[in-house]
Coordinates of C-alpha atoms and ligand atoms in Angstrom, one line a residue:
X1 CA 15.7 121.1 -5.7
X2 CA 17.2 122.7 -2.3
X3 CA 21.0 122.1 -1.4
X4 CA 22.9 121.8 1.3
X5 CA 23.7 125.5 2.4
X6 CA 27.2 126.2 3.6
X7 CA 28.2 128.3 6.9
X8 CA 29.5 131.7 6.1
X9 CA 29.2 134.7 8.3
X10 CA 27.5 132.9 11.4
X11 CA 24.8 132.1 9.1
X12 CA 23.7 128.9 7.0
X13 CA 23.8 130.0 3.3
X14 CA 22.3 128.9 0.2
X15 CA 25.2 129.7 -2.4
X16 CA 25.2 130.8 -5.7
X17 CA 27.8 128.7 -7.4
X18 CA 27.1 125.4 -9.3
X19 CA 25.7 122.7 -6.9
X20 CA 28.0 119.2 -6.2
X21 CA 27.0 116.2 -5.6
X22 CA 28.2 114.0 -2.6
X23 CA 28.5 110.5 -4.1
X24 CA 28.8 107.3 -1.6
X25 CA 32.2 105.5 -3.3
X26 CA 31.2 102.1 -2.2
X27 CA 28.2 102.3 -4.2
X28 CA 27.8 105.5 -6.3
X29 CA 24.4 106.6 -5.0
X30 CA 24.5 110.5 -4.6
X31 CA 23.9 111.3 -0.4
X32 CA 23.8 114.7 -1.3
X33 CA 23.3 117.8 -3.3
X34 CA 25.1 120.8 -1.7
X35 CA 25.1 124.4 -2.7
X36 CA 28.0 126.0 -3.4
X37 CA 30.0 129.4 -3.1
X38 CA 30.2 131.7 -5.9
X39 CA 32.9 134.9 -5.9
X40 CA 30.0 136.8 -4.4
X41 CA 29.8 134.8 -1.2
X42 CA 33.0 134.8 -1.0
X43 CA 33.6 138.2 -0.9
X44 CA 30.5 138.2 2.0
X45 CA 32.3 135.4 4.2
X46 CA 35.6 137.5 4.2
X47 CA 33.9 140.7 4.6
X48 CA 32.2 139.2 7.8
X49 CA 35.6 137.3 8.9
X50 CA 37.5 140.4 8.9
X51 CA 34.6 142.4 10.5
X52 CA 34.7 139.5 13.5
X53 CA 38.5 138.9 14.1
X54 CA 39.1 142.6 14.9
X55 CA 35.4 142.9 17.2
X56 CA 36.4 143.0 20.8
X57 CA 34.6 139.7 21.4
X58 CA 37.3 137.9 19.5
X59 CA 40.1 140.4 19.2
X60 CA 40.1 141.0 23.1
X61 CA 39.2 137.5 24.2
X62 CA 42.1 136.5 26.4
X63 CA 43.8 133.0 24.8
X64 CA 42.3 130.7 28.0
X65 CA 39.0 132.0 27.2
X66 CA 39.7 131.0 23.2
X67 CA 41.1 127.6 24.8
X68 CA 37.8 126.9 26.4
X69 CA 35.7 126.8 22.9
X70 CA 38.9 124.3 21.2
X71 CA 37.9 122.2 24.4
X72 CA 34.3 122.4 23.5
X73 CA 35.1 121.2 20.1
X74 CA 37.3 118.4 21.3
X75 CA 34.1 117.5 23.5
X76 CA 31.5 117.4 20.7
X77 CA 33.7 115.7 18.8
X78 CA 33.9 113.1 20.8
X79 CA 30.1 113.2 21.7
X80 CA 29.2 112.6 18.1
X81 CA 32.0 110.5 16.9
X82 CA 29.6 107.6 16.2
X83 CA 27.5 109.7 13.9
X84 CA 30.7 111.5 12.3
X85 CA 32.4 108.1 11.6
X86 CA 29.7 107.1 9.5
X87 CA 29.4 110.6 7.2
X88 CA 33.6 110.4 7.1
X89 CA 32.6 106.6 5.7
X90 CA 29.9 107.2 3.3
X91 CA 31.9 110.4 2.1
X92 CA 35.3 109.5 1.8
X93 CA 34.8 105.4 1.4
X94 CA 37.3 104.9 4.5
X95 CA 36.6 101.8 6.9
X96 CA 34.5 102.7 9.6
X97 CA 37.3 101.9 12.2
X98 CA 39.7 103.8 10.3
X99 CA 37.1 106.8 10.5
X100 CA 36.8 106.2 14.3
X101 CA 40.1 106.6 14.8
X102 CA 40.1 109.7 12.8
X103 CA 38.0 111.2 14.7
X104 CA 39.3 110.6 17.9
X105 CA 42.4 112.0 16.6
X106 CA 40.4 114.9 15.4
X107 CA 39.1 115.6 18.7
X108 CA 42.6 115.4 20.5
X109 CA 44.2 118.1 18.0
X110 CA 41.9 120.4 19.0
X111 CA 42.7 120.1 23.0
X112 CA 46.2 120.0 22.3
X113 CA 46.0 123.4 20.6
X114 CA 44.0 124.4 23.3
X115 CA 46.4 123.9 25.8
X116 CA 48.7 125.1 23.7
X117 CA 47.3 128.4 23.1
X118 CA 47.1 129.2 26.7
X119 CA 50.7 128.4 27.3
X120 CA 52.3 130.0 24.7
X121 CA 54.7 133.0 25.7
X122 CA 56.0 135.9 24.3
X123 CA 59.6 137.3 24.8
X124 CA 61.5 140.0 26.7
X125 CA 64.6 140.3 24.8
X126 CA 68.1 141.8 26.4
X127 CA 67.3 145.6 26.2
X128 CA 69.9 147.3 24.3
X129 CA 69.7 151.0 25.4
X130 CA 67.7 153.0 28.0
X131 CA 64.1 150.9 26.9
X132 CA 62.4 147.7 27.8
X133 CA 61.2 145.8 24.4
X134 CA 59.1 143.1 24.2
X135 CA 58.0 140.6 21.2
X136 CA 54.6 139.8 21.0
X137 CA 52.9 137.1 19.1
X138 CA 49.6 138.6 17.2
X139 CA 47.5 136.7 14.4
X140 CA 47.8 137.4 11.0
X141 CA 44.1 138.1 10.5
X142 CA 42.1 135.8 7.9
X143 CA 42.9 132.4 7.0
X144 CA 42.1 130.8 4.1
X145 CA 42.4 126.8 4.5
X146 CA 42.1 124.6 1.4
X147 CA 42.2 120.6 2.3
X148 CA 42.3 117.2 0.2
X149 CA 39.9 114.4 0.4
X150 CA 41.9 111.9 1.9
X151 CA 41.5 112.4 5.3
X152 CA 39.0 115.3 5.9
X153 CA 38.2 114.1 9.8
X154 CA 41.6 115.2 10.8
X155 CA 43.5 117.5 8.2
X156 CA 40.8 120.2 8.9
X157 CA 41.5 119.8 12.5
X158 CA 44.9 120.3 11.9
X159 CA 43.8 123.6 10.3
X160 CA 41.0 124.9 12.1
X161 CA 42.1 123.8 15.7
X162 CA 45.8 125.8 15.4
X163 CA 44.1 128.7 13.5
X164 CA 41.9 129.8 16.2
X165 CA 44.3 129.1 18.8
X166 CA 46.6 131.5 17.5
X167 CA 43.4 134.5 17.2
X168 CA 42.8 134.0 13.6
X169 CA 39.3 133.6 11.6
X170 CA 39.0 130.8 9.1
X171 CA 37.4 130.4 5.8
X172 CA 38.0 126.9 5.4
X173 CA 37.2 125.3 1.7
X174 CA 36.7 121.4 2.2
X175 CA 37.9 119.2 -0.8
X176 CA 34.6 119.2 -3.3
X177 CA 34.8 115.5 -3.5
X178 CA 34.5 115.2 0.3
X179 CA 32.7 117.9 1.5
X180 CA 31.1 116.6 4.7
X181 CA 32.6 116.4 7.7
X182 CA 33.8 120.5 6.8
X183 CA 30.3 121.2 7.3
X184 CA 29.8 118.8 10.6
X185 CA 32.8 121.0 11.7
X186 CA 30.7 124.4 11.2
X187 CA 27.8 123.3 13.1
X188 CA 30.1 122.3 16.7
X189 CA 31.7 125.4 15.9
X190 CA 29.0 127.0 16.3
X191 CA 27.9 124.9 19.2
X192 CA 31.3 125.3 20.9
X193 CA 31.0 129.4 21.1
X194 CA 33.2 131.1 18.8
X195 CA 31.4 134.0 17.4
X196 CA 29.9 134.3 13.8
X197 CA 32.1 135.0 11.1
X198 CA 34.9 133.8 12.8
X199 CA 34.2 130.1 11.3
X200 CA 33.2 129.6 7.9
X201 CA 33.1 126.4 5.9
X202 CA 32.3 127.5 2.6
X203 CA 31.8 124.6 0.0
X204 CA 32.8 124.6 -3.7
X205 CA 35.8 123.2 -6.6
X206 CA 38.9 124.5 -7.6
X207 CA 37.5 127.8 -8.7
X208 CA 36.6 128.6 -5.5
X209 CA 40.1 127.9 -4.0
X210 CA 42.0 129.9 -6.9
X211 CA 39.4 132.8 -5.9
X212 CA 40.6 132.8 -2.1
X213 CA 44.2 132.5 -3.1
X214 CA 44.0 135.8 -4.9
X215 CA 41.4 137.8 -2.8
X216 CA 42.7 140.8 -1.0
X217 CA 41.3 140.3 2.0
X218 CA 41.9 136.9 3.3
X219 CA 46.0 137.0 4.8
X220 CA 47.3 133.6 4.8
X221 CA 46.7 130.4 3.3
X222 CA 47.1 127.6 4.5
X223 CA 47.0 124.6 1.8
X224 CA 46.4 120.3 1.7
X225 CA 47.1 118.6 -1.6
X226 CA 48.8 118.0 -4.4
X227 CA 52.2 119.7 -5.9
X228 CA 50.5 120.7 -9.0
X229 CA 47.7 122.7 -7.1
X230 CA 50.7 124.0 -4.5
X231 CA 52.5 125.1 -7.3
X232 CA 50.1 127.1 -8.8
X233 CA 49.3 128.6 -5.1
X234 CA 52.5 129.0 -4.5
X235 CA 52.8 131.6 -7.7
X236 CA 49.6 133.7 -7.0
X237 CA 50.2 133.8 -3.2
X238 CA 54.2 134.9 -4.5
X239 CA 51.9 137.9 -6.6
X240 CA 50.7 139.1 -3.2
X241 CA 53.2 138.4 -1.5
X242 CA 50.8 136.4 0.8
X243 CA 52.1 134.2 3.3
X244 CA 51.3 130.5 2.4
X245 CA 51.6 127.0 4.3
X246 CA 51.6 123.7 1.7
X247 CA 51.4 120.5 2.9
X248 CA 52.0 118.4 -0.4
X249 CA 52.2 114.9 -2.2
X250 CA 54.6 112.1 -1.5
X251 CA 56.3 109.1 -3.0
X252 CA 57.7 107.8 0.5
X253 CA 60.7 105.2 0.2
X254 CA 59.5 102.1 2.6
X255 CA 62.8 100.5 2.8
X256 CA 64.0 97.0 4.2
X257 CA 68.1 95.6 5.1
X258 CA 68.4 92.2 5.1
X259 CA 69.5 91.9 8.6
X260 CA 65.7 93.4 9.6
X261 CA 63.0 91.7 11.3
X262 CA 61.2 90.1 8.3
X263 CA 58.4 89.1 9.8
X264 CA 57.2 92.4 11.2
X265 CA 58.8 94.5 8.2
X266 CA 56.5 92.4 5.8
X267 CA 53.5 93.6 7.8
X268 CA 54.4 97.5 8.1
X269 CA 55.3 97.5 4.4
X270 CA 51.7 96.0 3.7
X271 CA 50.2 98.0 5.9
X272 CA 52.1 101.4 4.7
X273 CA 50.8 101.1 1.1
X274 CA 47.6 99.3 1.9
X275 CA 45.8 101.4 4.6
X276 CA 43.7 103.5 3.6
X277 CA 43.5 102.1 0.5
X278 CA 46.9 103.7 -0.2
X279 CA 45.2 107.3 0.0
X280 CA 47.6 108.9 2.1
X281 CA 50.1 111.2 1.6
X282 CA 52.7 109.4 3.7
X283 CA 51.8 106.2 1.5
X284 CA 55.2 103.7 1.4
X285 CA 54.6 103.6 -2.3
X286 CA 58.2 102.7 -3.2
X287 CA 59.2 99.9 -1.5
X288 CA 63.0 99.2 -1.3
X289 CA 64.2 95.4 -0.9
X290 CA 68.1 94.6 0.2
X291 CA 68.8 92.3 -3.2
X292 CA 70.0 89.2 -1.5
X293 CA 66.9 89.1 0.0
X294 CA 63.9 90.3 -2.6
X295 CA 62.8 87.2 -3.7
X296 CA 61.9 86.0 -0.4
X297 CA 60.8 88.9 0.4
X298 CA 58.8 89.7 -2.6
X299 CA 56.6 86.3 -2.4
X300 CA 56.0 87.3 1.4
X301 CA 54.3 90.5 0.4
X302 CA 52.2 89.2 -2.3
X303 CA 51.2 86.5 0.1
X304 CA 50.3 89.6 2.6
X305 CA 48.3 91.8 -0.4
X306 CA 46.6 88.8 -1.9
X307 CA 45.1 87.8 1.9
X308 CA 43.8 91.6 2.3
X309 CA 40.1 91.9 2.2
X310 CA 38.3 94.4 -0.2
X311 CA 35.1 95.1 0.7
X312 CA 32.0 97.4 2.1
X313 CA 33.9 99.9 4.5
X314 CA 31.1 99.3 6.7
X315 CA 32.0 95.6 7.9
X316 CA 34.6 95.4 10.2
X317 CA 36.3 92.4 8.3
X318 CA 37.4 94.7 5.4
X319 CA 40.9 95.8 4.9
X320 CA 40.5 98.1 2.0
X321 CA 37.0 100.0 1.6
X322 CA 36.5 101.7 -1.9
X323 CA 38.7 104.8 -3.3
X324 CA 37.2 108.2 -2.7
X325 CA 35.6 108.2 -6.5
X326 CA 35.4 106.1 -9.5
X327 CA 37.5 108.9 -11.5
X328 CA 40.5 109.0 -8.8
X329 CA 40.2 104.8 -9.4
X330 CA 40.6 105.0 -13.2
X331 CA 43.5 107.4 -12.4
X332 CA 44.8 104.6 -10.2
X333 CA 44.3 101.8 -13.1
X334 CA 45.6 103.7 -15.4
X335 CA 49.1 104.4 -13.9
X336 CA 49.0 100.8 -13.3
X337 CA 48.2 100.0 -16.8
X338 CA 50.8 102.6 -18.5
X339 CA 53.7 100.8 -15.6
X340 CA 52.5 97.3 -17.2
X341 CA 52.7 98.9 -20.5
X342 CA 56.5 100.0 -19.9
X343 CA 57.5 96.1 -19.2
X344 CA 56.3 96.1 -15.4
X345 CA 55.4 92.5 -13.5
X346 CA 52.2 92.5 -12.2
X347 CA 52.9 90.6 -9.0
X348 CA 49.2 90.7 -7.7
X349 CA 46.1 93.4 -8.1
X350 CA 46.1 95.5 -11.1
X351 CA 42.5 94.4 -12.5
X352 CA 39.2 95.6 -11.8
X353 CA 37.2 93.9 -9.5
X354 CA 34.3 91.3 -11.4
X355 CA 32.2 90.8 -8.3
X356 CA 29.2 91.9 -8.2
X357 CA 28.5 93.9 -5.3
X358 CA 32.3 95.3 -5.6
X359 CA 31.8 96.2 -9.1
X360 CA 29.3 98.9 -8.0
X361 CA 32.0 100.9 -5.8
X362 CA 35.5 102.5 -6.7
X363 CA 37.1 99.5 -5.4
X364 CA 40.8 98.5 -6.5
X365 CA 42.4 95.8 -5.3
X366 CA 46.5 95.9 -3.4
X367 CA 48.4 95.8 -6.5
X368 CA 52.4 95.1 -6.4
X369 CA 54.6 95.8 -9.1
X370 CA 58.5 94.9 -9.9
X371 CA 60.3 94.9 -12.8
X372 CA 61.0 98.6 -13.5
X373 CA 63.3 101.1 -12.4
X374 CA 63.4 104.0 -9.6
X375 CA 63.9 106.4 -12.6
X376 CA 60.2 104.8 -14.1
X377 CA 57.3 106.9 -14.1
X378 CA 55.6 104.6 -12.1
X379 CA 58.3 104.7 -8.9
X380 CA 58.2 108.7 -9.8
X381 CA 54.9 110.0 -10.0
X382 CA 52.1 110.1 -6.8
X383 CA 49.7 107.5 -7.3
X384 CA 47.4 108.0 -4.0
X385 CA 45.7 104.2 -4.4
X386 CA 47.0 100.6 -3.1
X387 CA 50.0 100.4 -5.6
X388 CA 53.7 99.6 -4.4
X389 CA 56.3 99.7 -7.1
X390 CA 59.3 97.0 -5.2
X391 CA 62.6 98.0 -6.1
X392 CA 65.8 96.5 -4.9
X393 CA 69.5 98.0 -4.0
X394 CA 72.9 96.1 -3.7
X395 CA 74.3 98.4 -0.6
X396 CA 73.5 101.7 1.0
X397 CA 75.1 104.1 -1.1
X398 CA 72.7 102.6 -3.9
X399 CA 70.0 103.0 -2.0
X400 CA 70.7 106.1 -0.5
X401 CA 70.8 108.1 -4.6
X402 CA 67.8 106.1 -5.6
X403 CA 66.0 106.6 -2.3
X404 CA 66.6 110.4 -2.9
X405 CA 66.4 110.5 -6.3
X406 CA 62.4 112.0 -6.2
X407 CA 61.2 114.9 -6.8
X408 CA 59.1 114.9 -2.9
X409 CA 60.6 114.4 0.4
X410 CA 57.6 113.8 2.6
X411 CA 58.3 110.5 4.3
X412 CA 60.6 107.1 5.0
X413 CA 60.4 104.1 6.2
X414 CA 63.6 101.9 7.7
X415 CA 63.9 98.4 8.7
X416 CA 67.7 97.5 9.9
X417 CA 68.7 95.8 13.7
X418 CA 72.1 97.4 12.9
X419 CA 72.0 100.4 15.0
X420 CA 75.2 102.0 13.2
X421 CA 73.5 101.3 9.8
X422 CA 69.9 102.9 10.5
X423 CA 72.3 106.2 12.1
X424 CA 74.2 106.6 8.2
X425 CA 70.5 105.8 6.4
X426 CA 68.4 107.7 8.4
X427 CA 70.4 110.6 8.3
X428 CA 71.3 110.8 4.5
X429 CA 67.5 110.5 3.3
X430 CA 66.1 113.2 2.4
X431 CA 62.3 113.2 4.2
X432 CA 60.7 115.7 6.7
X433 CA 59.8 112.3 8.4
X434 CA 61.4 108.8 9.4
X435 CA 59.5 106.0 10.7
X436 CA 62.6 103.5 12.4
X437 CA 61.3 99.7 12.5
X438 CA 58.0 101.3 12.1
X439 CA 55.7 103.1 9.8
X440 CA 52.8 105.4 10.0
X441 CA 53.4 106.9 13.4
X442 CA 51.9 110.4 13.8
X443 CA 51.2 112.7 16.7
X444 CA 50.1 116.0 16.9
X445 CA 52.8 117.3 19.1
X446 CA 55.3 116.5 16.4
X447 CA 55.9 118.7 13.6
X448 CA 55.1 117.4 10.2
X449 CA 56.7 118.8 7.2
X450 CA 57.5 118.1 3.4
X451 CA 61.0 118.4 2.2
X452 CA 61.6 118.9 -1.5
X453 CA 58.4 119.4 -3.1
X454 CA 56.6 118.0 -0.7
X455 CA 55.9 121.1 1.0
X456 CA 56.4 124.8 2.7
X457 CA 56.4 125.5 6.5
X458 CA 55.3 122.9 8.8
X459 CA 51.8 121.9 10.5
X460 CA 51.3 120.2 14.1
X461 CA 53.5 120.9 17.4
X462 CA 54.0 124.7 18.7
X463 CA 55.1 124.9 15.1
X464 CA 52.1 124.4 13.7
X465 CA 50.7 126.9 15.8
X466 CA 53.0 129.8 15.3
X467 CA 52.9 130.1 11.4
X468 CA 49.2 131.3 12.3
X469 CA 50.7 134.3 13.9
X470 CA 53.1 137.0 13.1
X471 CA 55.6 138.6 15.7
X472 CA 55.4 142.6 16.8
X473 CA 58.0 143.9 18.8
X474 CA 57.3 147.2 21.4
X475 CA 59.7 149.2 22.5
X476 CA 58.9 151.2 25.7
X477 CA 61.2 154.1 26.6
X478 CA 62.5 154.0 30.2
Ligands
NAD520 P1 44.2 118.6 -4.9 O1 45.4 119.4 -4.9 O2 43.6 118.2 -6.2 O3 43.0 119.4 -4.1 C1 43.2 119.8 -2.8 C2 42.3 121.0 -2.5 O4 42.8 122.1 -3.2 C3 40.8 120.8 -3.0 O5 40.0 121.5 -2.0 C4 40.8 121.5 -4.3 O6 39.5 122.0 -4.6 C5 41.8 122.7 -4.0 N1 42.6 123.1 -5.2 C6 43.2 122.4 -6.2 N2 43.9 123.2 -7.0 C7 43.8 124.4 -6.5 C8 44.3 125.7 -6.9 N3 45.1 125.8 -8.0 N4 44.0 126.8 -6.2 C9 43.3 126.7 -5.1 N5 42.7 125.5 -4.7 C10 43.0 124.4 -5.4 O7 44.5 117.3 -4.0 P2 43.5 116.1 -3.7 O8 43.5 115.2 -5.0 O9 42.3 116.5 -3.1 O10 44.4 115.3 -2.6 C11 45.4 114.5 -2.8 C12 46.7 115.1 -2.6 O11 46.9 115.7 -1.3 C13 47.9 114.1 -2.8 O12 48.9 114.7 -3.6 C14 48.4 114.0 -1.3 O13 49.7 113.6 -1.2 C15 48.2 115.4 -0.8 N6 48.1 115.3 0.7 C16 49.2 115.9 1.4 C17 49.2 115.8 2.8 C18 50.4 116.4 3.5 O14 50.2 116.6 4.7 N7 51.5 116.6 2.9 C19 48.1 115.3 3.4 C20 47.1 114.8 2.7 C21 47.1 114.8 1.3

């Protein structure tokens, strides 16, 4: 049976690794069977990325020439949103509106790094003797990127668009569970100019990631996912002493003061664990209740989770579409199962859909949880489905050492109309990001980092730009 080649060296390739299959979660039918990279073609896309970023068609391409082909890819984007919306859906399981806006999102990233790359300056330091010395940005050479499945549409825009903006070539490795929209990618990439080799969208599993961590020739990585794979990256990359970017897991504090508006904190808490079907790395997956008023406050939520509708990802009524597989949604159930196990309440969710047409997809329905403590495994570990664990603190030096007391630092969420209050908070968590009254608020001019072991270096903004390059000074006798 033929796969689904990959795009490696300008070319569409039929690999030699073990095929995967593509499966639709919301109703387990395989879309399709695509090829995958062994070692071999590995070693044939780097050889050709590393022949192409140093050609004078690339290397000597003046950064508002490179700008024009990140506009191009903005442009397509947007041209085939419709189309990419629906293989982001069928892939990944995500609402079709949701995928939309990914896409849209997608297709900004890439102009803002456009217009970043043709702006971006180098320096003339103070000379110190009889010389002028400059400090020149160059690119590092060969990226490797490695992303998640959560959120394909736009975390390899976040990669590929800053990448090539900064000079680099990119051997990007979609998640094998979501390997789509890497692939859609290839093709405008193509489309939009940039010369072969210096795109590739190789498919494949872990094995293929571990072998671009450790080969010689790619320069950088730049790496999506979960602490335990970052970890491991994190070693071999220390072996090489290759640079590395990781962009990691969460277990985001969503927190709520008494003296906060209910009504609308109610809604963002909901929506912070519940959108996406609680895939997302920023999830408000501990939820943090001021005691005096968690009862209340509790009974709101579960109102909120039990009115959510779980259904086809495709109608635009739907709230939650399926997880991204049915094995990430027995993970899910069984985190919930061992929490229940431990003495948790199951406030609402926690069971297996019975419907029919629900029971063929990876659905799992907003669970809440209370009972247990921040120090439980469940308020501990990533979870990355529609589970909140509600905990509750007496004042804000309580809240402050539980909120903390995590092993990731990715995210926070604060409700409080006390300005003073929200100052001492906000500035005592420990989280690369704070959402104030608010939650979920991203931009691509902002930079994004994990604290903790949520991550290394930072992606998005000019920041996000200049980990792809490396600084040379020149010195120029007078
Ligand atoms: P994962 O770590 O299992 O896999 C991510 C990617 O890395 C896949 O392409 C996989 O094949 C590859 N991979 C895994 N282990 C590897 C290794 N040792 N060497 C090389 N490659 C390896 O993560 P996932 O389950 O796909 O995604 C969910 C995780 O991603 C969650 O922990 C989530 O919080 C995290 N995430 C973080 C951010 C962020 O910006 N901080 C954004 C989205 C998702």
């Amino acid at each position: 049976m033929a796969t689904r080649p990959f795009f490696s060296a300008g070319v569409w390739t039929e690999g030699r690794g073990m095929p995967l299959e593509s499966r639709n979660p919301a109703t387990g039918d395989v879309i399709e069977v695509l090829s995958s990279a062994s070692a071999e073609d590995l070693d044939e896309a780097v050889r050709a990325a590393r022949q192409a970023v140093a050609a004078p068609s690339w290397a000597d391409l003046a950064p508002h020439l490179r700008a024009r082909m990140l506009h191009k890819m903005g442009e397509l984007i947007d041209r085939d949103r419709e189309r990419l919306a629906h293989v982001q859906m069928v892939d990944n399981g995500k609402t079709l509106a949701e995928c939309r806006a990914l896409l849209e999102s997608a297709a900004n990233t890439f102009r803002y790094y456009a217009a970043a790359c043709e702006t971006m300056e180098g320096t003339v330091p103070p000379s110190r003797g009889a010389y002028l010395n400059i400090a020149v940005d160059v690119p590092v050479g060969v990226v490797g990127a490695i992303t998640p499945w959560n959120s394909p549409a736009t975390l390899e825009a976040q990669k590929l668009a800053p990448i090539l903006a900064a000079g680099n070539a990119v051997i990007l490795k979609p998640s094998e569970v979501t390997p789509l929209i890497g692939l859609e990618y290839a093709s405008l990439a193509r489309e939009a100019g940039f010369p072969g080799g210096i795109v590739s969208v190789l498919t494949g599993g872990i094995e293929l990631g571990r072998a671009m961590v450790s080969h010689p020739g790619i320069d950088m990585i730049s790496f999506t996912g979960g602490t335990a794979g970052g970890r491991h990256i994190a070693a071999e990359a220390a072996r090489q002493l290759k640079p590395v970017v990781l962009e990691l897991g969460g277990k985001s504090p969503h927190i709520v003061c008494a003296d906060a508006d209910l009504e609308k904190a109610a809604n963002a808490v909901a929506m912070g664990i519940f959108s996406g079907a609680g895939q997302s790395c920023v999830a408000g997956s501990r939820i943090f209740i001021e005691k005096r008023i968690a009862s209340a406050f509790t009974a709101t939520l579960v109102g909120i989770a039990r009115s959510l509708r779980l259904g086809s990802p495709a109608d635009p009524g739907t709230h939650l579409g399926p997880l991204v597989s049915f094995a990430h949604r027995d993970t899910v159930h069984a985190h919930v199962s061992r929490a229940v196990a431990a003495g948790a309440n199951l406030l609402t969710g926690g069971a297996l859909p019975t419907d029919e047409k629900l029971a063929a997809g990876a659905y799992y329905p907003p669970t809440l949880l209370n009972g247990l403590s921040n120090r439980s495994d469940i308020a501990q570990q990533e979870v990355f489905g529609p589970v909140g664990v509600i905990l509750t603190f007496e004042n804000d030096e309580d809240l402050i050492a539980q909120a903390n007391d995590s092993a990731f630092g990715l995210a926070a969420g604060l409700w409080t109309r006390d300005i003073e209050r929200a100052w001492k908070i906000a500035t005592r968590l420990q989280t690369g990001t704070l959402w104030l009254n608010s939650y979920k608020n991203l931009s691509i001019s902002t930079p994004f980092q994990g604290h903790k072991q949520s991550g290394l270096g930072r992606e998005k903004g000019l920041d996000g730009l200049r980990q792809y390059l490396q600084s040379k000074a020149i010195f120029w006798p007078a």
